[in-house]
Every structure is written in C-alpha cells, then in structure tokens.
Amino acid sequence: MAFCALPAKCTSDDGCASAGSEWGQPKCVAGLCVCTEDAHCADVPNTSRCVAGSCVCVDDDDCPGVPGVDTCVDGACGCASDRACPGEPNFDGTEIVCASK
C-alpha cells in the first residue's frame, strides 16, 4: 500500500494542523502526524477510514471518478482489470494493462 505521509517530525498537534488538514493526519503521536479516528479522513479524497495512523479506502465506493481506478486494493484505490485503464497506448504495438507494483 502506498500513501502520502508528512515528512516532518512533530512535537504537538499544532504542528500537524499547520501542515494541512487534507492529509487527515492531525494528531502528533510518537513524533509523527497520524490520524486517530475515521473522522480525520473525512476531507481526504478517496479514503473513509483511519487504519494504523493513515487514511485508507476500505471499499470500491471510496474510489469514484478517479481515472484508471475502479476498486480499493489494500487500502489504496487501484485497478481490478484492464477495463479500468483509460486512454490509448502512447506507443504502437503496446497495450495499457492493470498491473500491481
């Protein structure tokens, strides 16, 4: 699973709040900004739950309207099949496929 994390260590909740609520990580715990409840993830796109300090998706309904995405996979929005992949290949003789890292 991949997610964005605030790189700076914190010393208080105020330090996390100044980094921006769009991350959903407003609490300073052990020097890191984390979420501690689902409500912290309310304004974080494509997430609905706080799991282990990070905002994650929990079902496919968390991933609407994102190009190339049609399902929640291990807490992050991703693709379940090649049908989810938009657009045309950039190079002749190639195909766009849904693949995991």
PDB file of C-alpha atoms in Angstrom:
ATOM      1  CA  MET A   1       0.000   0.000   0.000  1.00  0.00           C
ATOM      2  CA  ALA A   2       1.228   3.488  -0.801  1.00  0.00           C
ATOM      3  CA  PHE A   3       0.156   6.629   0.969  1.00  0.00           C
ATOM      4  CA  CYS A   4       1.425  10.125   1.485  1.00  0.00           C
ATOM      5  CA  ALA A   5       2.967  10.853   4.847  1.00  0.00           C
ATOM      6  CA  LEU A   6       4.047  14.104   6.397  1.00  0.00           C
ATOM      7  CA  PRO A   7       7.853  14.056   6.386  1.00  0.00           C
ATOM      8  CA  ALA A   8       8.496  16.382   9.316  1.00  0.00           C
ATOM      9  CA  LYS A   9       8.508  15.070  12.844  1.00  0.00           C
ATOM     10  CA  CYS A  10       6.075  16.813  15.141  1.00  0.00           C
ATOM     11  CA  THR A  11       6.159  17.870  18.742  1.00  0.00           C
ATOM     12  CA  SER A  12       2.471  18.812  19.081  1.00  0.00           C
ATOM     13  CA  ASP A  13      -0.887  18.548  17.345  1.00  0.00           C
ATOM     14  CA  ASP A  14      -0.469  22.184  16.283  1.00  0.00           C
ATOM     15  CA  GLY A  15       2.494  21.210  14.127  1.00  0.00           C
ATOM     16  CA  CYS A  16       0.369  18.633  12.311  1.00  0.00           C
ATOM     17  CA  ALA A  17      -2.539  21.035  11.859  1.00  0.00           C
ATOM     18  CA  SER A  18      -0.275  23.622  10.226  1.00  0.00           C
ATOM     19  CA  ALA A  19       0.767  21.020   7.631  1.00  0.00           C
ATOM     20  CA  GLY A  20      -2.793  20.914   6.278  1.00  0.00           C
ATOM     21  CA  SER A  21      -5.960  19.004   7.020  1.00  0.00           C
ATOM     22  CA  GLU A  22      -6.086  17.477   3.524  1.00  0.00           C
ATOM     23  CA  TRP A  23      -3.715  14.751   4.771  1.00  0.00           C
ATOM     24  CA  GLY A  24      -6.089  13.677   7.561  1.00  0.00           C
ATOM     25  CA  GLN A  25      -3.194  13.354   9.991  1.00  0.00           C
ATOM     26  CA  PRO A  26      -3.909  15.965  12.686  1.00  0.00           C
ATOM     27  CA  LYS A  27      -2.557  14.188  15.775  1.00  0.00           C
ATOM     28  CA  CYS A  28       1.068  14.084  16.891  1.00  0.00           C
ATOM     29  CA  VAL A  29       1.813  10.573  18.188  1.00  0.00           C
ATOM     30  CA  ALA A  30       5.380   9.497  18.963  1.00  0.00           C
ATOM     31  CA  GLY A  31       6.726  12.354  16.834  1.00  0.00           C
ATOM     32  CA  LEU A  32       4.657  11.555  13.725  1.00  0.00           C
ATOM     33  CA  CYS A  33       1.485  13.154  12.381  1.00  0.00           C
ATOM     34  CA  VAL A  34      -1.238  10.497  12.186  1.00  0.00           C
ATOM     35  CA  CYS A  35      -4.989  10.093  12.099  1.00  0.00           C
ATOM     36  CA  THR A  36      -6.521   8.504  15.169  1.00  0.00           C
ATOM     37  CA  GLU A  37     -10.157   8.228  14.105  1.00  0.00           C
ATOM     38  CA  ASP A  38     -12.159   7.859  10.890  1.00  0.00           C
ATOM     39  CA  ALA A  39     -13.451  11.437  11.179  1.00  0.00           C
ATOM     40  CA  HIS A  40      -9.928  12.717  10.471  1.00  0.00           C
ATOM     41  CA  CYS A  41     -10.203  11.222   6.981  1.00  0.00           C
ATOM     42  CA  ALA A  42     -13.477  12.940   6.056  1.00  0.00           C
ATOM     43  CA  ASP A  43     -11.770  15.545   3.833  1.00  0.00           C
ATOM     44  CA  VAL A  44      -9.111  13.221   2.391  1.00  0.00           C
ATOM     45  CA  PRO A  45     -10.081  12.207  -1.161  1.00  0.00           C
ATOM     46  CA  ASN A  46     -10.738   8.522  -1.823  1.00  0.00           C
ATOM     47  CA  THR A  47     -10.497   7.425   1.802  1.00  0.00           C
ATOM     48  CA  SER A  48     -13.024   6.715   4.518  1.00  0.00           C
ATOM     49  CA  ARG A  49     -11.149   5.056   7.383  1.00  0.00           C
ATOM     50  CA  CYS A  50      -8.169   5.659   9.614  1.00  0.00           C
ATOM     51  CA  VAL A  51      -6.083   2.472   9.810  1.00  0.00           C
ATOM     52  CA  ALA A  52      -2.777   2.351  11.678  1.00  0.00           C
ATOM     53  CA  GLY A  53      -2.470   6.154  11.534  1.00  0.00           C
ATOM     54  CA  SER A  54      -3.151   6.554   7.797  1.00  0.00           C
ATOM     55  CA  CYS A  55      -6.304   7.389   5.876  1.00  0.00           C
ATOM     56  CA  VAL A  56      -7.221   4.498   3.548  1.00  0.00           C
ATOM     57  CA  CYS A  57     -10.040   3.294   1.341  1.00  0.00           C
ATOM     58  CA  VAL A  58     -12.000   0.292   2.559  1.00  0.00           C
ATOM     59  CA  ASP A  59     -14.284  -0.481  -0.363  1.00  0.00           C
ATOM     60  CA  ASP A  60     -14.799   0.379  -4.014  1.00  0.00           C
ATOM     61  CA  ASP A  61     -17.245   3.173  -3.141  1.00  0.00           C
ATOM     62  CA  ASP A  62     -14.254   5.185  -1.828  1.00  0.00           C
ATOM     63  CA  CYS A  63     -12.757   5.338  -5.339  1.00  0.00           C
ATOM     64  CA  PRO A  64     -15.291   7.037  -7.643  1.00  0.00           C
ATOM     65  CA  GLY A  65     -14.314   9.307 -10.501  1.00  0.00           C
ATOM     66  CA  VAL A  66     -10.576   8.603 -10.468  1.00  0.00           C
ATOM     67  CA  PRO A  67      -9.221   7.852 -13.974  1.00  0.00           C
ATOM     68  CA  GLY A  68      -7.703   4.378 -14.200  1.00  0.00           C
ATOM     69  CA  VAL A  69      -9.194   3.308 -10.887  1.00  0.00           C
ATOM     70  CA  ASP A  70     -12.171   1.090 -10.163  1.00  0.00           C
ATOM     71  CA  THR A  71     -11.509  -0.687  -6.881  1.00  0.00           C
ATOM     72  CA  CYS A  72      -9.974  -0.397  -3.422  1.00  0.00           C
ATOM     73  CA  VAL A  73      -6.897  -2.621  -3.209  1.00  0.00           C
ATOM     74  CA  ASP A  74      -5.079  -2.992   0.115  1.00  0.00           C
ATOM     75  CA  GLY A  75      -6.234   0.430   1.329  1.00  0.00           C
ATOM     76  CA  ALA A  76      -5.464   2.381  -1.843  1.00  0.00           C
ATOM     77  CA  CYS A  77      -7.558   2.995  -4.938  1.00  0.00           C
ATOM     78  CA  GLY A  78      -6.342   0.944  -7.876  1.00  0.00           C
ATOM     79  CA  CYS A  79      -7.461  -1.088 -10.857  1.00  0.00           C
ATOM     80  CA  ALA A  80      -9.019  -4.542 -10.868  1.00  0.00           C
ATOM     81  CA  SER A  81      -8.821  -5.114 -14.608  1.00  0.00           C
ATOM     82  CA  ASP A  82      -7.547  -3.627 -17.860  1.00  0.00           C
ATOM     83  CA  ARG A  83     -11.027  -2.117 -18.458  1.00  0.00           C
ATOM     84  CA  ALA A  84     -10.311   0.481 -15.768  1.00  0.00           C
ATOM     85  CA  CYS A  85      -7.293   1.837 -17.640  1.00  0.00           C
ATOM     86  CA  PRO A  86      -8.198   4.942 -19.654  1.00  0.00           C
ATOM     87  CA  GLY A  87      -6.788   6.228 -22.883  1.00  0.00           C
ATOM     88  CA  GLU A  88      -4.799   4.857 -25.730  1.00  0.00           C
ATOM     89  CA  PRO A  89      -1.251   3.470 -25.650  1.00  0.00           C
ATOM     90  CA  ASN A  90       1.470   6.050 -26.304  1.00  0.00           C
ATOM     91  CA  PHE A  91       3.486   3.687 -28.496  1.00  0.00           C
ATOM     92  CA  ASP A  92       2.420   1.488 -31.394  1.00  0.00           C
ATOM     93  CA  GLY A  93       2.267  -2.213 -30.567  1.00  0.00           C
ATOM     94  CA  THR A  94       1.782  -1.713 -26.835  1.00  0.00           C
ATOM     95  CA  GLU A  95      -1.176  -2.255 -24.542  1.00  0.00           C
ATOM     96  CA  ILE A  96      -2.325  -0.477 -21.400  1.00  0.00           C
ATOM     97  CA  VAL A  97      -2.741  -3.019 -18.612  1.00  0.00           C
ATOM     98  CA  CYS A  98      -3.727  -3.034 -14.971  1.00  0.00           C
ATOM     99  CA  ALA A  99      -0.644  -4.147 -13.037  1.00  0.00           C
ATOM    100  CA  SER A 100       0.473  -4.082  -9.426  1.00  0.00           C
ATOM    101  CA  LYS A 101       3.824  -2.739  -8.341  1.00  0.00           C
TER     102      LYS A 101
END
